[in-house]
PDB file of C-alpha atoms in Angstrom:
ATOM      1  CA  MET A   1     -28.511 123.361 -39.193  1.00 75.00           C
ATOM      2  CA  THR A   2     -30.868 120.444 -40.671  1.00 81.00           C
ATOM      3  CA  VAL A   3     -28.973 118.160 -42.998  1.00 84.00           C
ATOM      4  CA  VAL A   4     -30.955 117.454 -46.141  1.00 84.00           C
ATOM      5  CA  GLY A   5     -31.056 114.131 -48.585  1.00 79.00           C
ATOM      6  CA  THR A   6     -31.401 111.787 -45.465  1.00 74.00           C
ATOM      7  CA  THR A   7     -33.919 109.527 -47.084  1.00 65.00           C
ATOM      8  CA  PHE A   8     -31.574 108.889 -49.641  1.00 63.00           C
ATOM      9  CA  TYR A   9     -29.092 107.134 -47.284  1.00 64.00           C
ATOM     10  CA  SER A  10     -29.484 104.039 -44.672  1.00 60.00           C
ATOM     11  CA  ALA A  11     -26.035 104.161 -42.595  1.00 53.00           C
ATOM     12  CA  GLY A  12     -27.883 102.703 -40.134  1.00 56.00           C
ATOM     13  CA  GLN A  13     -27.176 105.301 -38.002  1.00 57.00           C
ATOM     14  CA  PRO A  14     -29.891 105.780 -34.975  1.00 57.00           C
ATOM     15  CA  ARG A  15     -32.704 107.025 -35.493  1.00 66.00           C
ATOM     16  CA  ARG A  16     -34.191 106.910 -32.142  1.00 72.00           C
ATOM     17  CA  LYS A  17     -36.160 110.790 -30.881  1.00 76.00           C
ATOM     18  CA  GLY A  18     -33.644 112.276 -28.632  1.00 76.00           C
ATOM     19  CA  THR A  19     -30.295 110.046 -30.336  1.00 77.00           C
ATOM     20  CA  VAL A  20     -27.327 112.311 -30.108  1.00 82.00           C
ATOM     21  CA  PHE A  21     -24.564 110.725 -32.336  1.00 82.00           C
ATOM     22  CA  PRO A  22     -21.150 111.378 -33.779  1.00 86.00           C
ATOM     23  CA  THR A  23     -20.449 112.779 -36.855  1.00 87.00           C
ATOM     24  CA  THR A  24     -17.867 114.573 -39.074  1.00 88.00           C
ATOM     25  CA  ILE A  25     -18.665 117.106 -41.822  1.00 90.00           C
ATOM     26  CA  ALA A  26     -16.617 115.878 -44.888  1.00 92.00           C
ATOM     27  CA  ARG A  27     -15.816 118.011 -48.104  1.00 93.00           C
ATOM     28  CA  GLU A  28     -17.024 116.257 -51.334  1.00 92.00           C
ATOM     29  CA  PRO A  29     -15.476 118.980 -54.172  1.00 89.00           C
ATOM     30  CA  HIS A  30     -15.478 115.732 -57.142  1.00 92.00           C
ATOM     31  CA  ASN A  31     -19.434 115.096 -56.246  1.00 93.00           C
ATOM     32  CA  THR A  32     -21.099 115.163 -59.335  1.00 94.00           C
ATOM     33  CA  HIS A  33     -24.108 117.262 -58.331  1.00 92.00           C
ATOM     34  CA  ASP A  34     -22.428 120.038 -56.244  1.00 95.00           C
ATOM     35  CA  ARG A  35     -19.177 120.663 -56.140  1.00 94.00           C
ATOM     36  CA  ASN A  36     -19.559 122.627 -52.493  1.00 95.00           C
ATOM     37  CA  ALA A  37     -21.016 119.664 -51.318  1.00 95.00           C
ATOM     38  CA  LEU A  38     -20.571 118.767 -47.521  1.00 94.00           C
ATOM     39  CA  ALA A  39     -21.426 115.390 -46.743  1.00 93.00           C
ATOM     40  CA  VAL A  40     -22.622 114.529 -43.341  1.00 90.00           C
ATOM     41  CA  GLN A  41     -21.083 111.390 -42.285  1.00 89.00           C
ATOM     42  CA  TYR A  42     -21.570 108.719 -39.500  1.00 87.00           C
ATOM     43  CA  GLU A  43     -18.876 105.834 -39.220  1.00 85.00           C
ATOM     44  CA  GLY A  44     -17.621 106.542 -42.450  1.00 85.00           C
ATOM     45  CA  GLN A  45     -20.670 106.523 -44.213  1.00 87.00           C
ATOM     46  CA  THR A  46     -22.897 109.227 -45.661  1.00 88.00           C
ATOM     47  CA  VAL A  47     -26.239 110.424 -44.036  1.00 85.00           C
ATOM     48  CA  GLY A  48     -27.390 113.591 -45.369  1.00 87.00           C
ATOM     49  CA  HIS A  49     -25.616 116.873 -46.788  1.00 91.00           C
ATOM     50  CA  ILE A  50     -25.662 120.367 -45.616  1.00 91.00           C
ATOM     51  CA  PRO A  51     -27.644 122.412 -47.420  1.00 92.00           C
ATOM     52  CA  ALA A  52     -26.321 123.674 -50.843  1.00 94.00           C
ATOM     53  CA  THR A  53     -27.240 127.606 -50.328  1.00 92.00           C
ATOM     54  CA  LEU A  54     -25.053 127.156 -46.864  1.00 90.00           C
ATOM     55  CA  ALA A  55     -22.468 124.297 -48.408  1.00 92.00           C
ATOM     56  CA  ALA A  56     -21.787 127.123 -51.272  1.00 93.00           C
ATOM     57  CA  LYS A  57     -21.052 129.686 -48.130  1.00 88.00           C
ATOM     58  CA  LEU A  58     -18.711 127.262 -46.399  1.00 87.00           C
ATOM     59  CA  SER A  59     -16.883 125.119 -48.436  1.00 91.00           C
ATOM     60  CA  PRO A  60     -14.652 128.386 -49.709  1.00 89.00           C
ATOM     61  CA  VAL A  61     -13.621 129.199 -46.327  1.00 84.00           C
ATOM     62  CA  LEU A  62     -13.079 125.408 -45.461  1.00 85.00           C
ATOM     63  CA  ASP A  63     -10.772 125.116 -49.006  1.00 88.00           C
ATOM     64  CA  GLN A  64      -9.069 127.940 -47.849  1.00 85.00           C
ATOM     65  CA  GLU A  65      -8.462 127.239 -44.357  1.00 80.00           C
ATOM     66  CA  GLY A  66      -7.477 123.903 -45.311  1.00 82.00           C
ATOM     67  CA  VAL A  67      -9.870 121.850 -43.201  1.00 78.00           C
ATOM     68  CA  PRO A  68     -11.002 118.990 -45.480  1.00 80.00           C
ATOM     69  CA  ARG A  69     -13.724 117.949 -42.294  1.00 82.00           C
ATOM     70  CA  ILE A  70     -15.344 119.266 -38.920  1.00 83.00           C
ATOM     71  CA  GLN A  71     -16.107 116.974 -36.424  1.00 83.00           C
ATOM     72  CA  SER A  72     -19.329 117.388 -35.828  1.00 85.00           C
ATOM     73  CA  ARG A  73     -22.524 115.808 -34.108  1.00 83.00           C
ATOM     74  CA  VAL A  74     -26.602 114.911 -34.620  1.00 82.00           C
ATOM     75  CA  GLY A  75     -29.443 114.845 -33.125  1.00 82.00           C
ATOM     76  CA  CYS A  76     -32.577 113.096 -34.590  1.00 79.00           C
ATOM     77  CA  ASP A  77     -36.348 113.665 -34.244  1.00 74.00           C
ATOM     78  CA  GLY A  78     -37.044 110.118 -34.590  1.00 66.00           C
ATOM     79  CA  GLY A  79     -38.088 109.709 -38.053  1.00 65.00           C
ATOM     80  CA  ASN A  80     -36.108 111.279 -40.857  1.00 65.00           C
ATOM     81  CA  LYS A  81     -35.289 114.693 -39.333  1.00 73.00           C
ATOM     82  CA  LEU A  82     -32.040 115.016 -38.603  1.00 77.00           C
ATOM     83  CA  SER A  83     -29.966 118.350 -37.187  1.00 78.00           C
ATOM     84  CA  VAL A  84     -26.048 118.653 -36.984  1.00 79.00           C
ATOM     85  CA  ALA A  85     -23.959 121.212 -34.913  1.00 76.00           C
ATOM     86  CA  MET A  86     -20.576 121.512 -35.522  1.00 71.00           C
ATOM     87  CA  ILE A  87     -17.709 120.950 -32.578  1.00 65.00           C
ATOM     88  CA  TYR A  88     -14.915 122.567 -34.346  1.00 60.00           C
ATOM     89  CA  THR A  89     -15.792 125.578 -36.291  1.00 61.00           C
ATOM     90  CA  PRO A  90     -12.816 128.149 -37.181  1.00 60.00           C
ATOM     91  CA  ASN A  91     -14.145 131.932 -36.818  1.00 65.00           C
ATOM     92  CA  ARG A  92     -14.127 132.396 -40.309  1.00 62.00           C
ATOM     93  CA  LEU A  93     -16.542 129.544 -40.863  1.00 63.00           C
ATOM     94  CA  ARG A  94     -18.365 130.522 -38.116  1.00 63.00           C
ATOM     95  CA  ASP A  95     -18.943 134.113 -39.319  1.00 65.00           C
ATOM     96  CA  GLU A  96     -20.179 132.928 -42.626  1.00 65.00           C
ATOM     97  CA  ILE A  97     -22.908 130.850 -40.715  1.00 62.00           C
ATOM     98  CA  ARG A  98     -24.210 134.016 -38.996  1.00 63.00           C
ATOM     99  CA  GLY A  99     -24.207 135.802 -42.188  1.00 63.00           C
ATOM    100  CA  ARG A 100     -20.892 137.871 -41.064  1.00 56.00           C
ATOM    101  CA  GLY A 101     -18.572 136.797 -43.708  1.00 52.00           C
TER     102      GLY A 101
END
């Protein structure tokens, strides 16, 4: 998944091409722009978000499963483009990502 909004944050995340670093995907239910927001965080700082259309599908599942955070890792293309992969993914969440939810 591509991380969106990365140009709005400067949390000091590595930006070298091919760099992979540990992150967390965290619910932001009080986000004033999107109640389904899922922030991608590096060392406790937000570096971007999961796209809103996907977050709208995943956030309710995370809420129902009682999982406010998911371990993840992010890869960098050397610029502002970041891609995220979830390390722990509940089955229902995996189904939503694959469009089977």
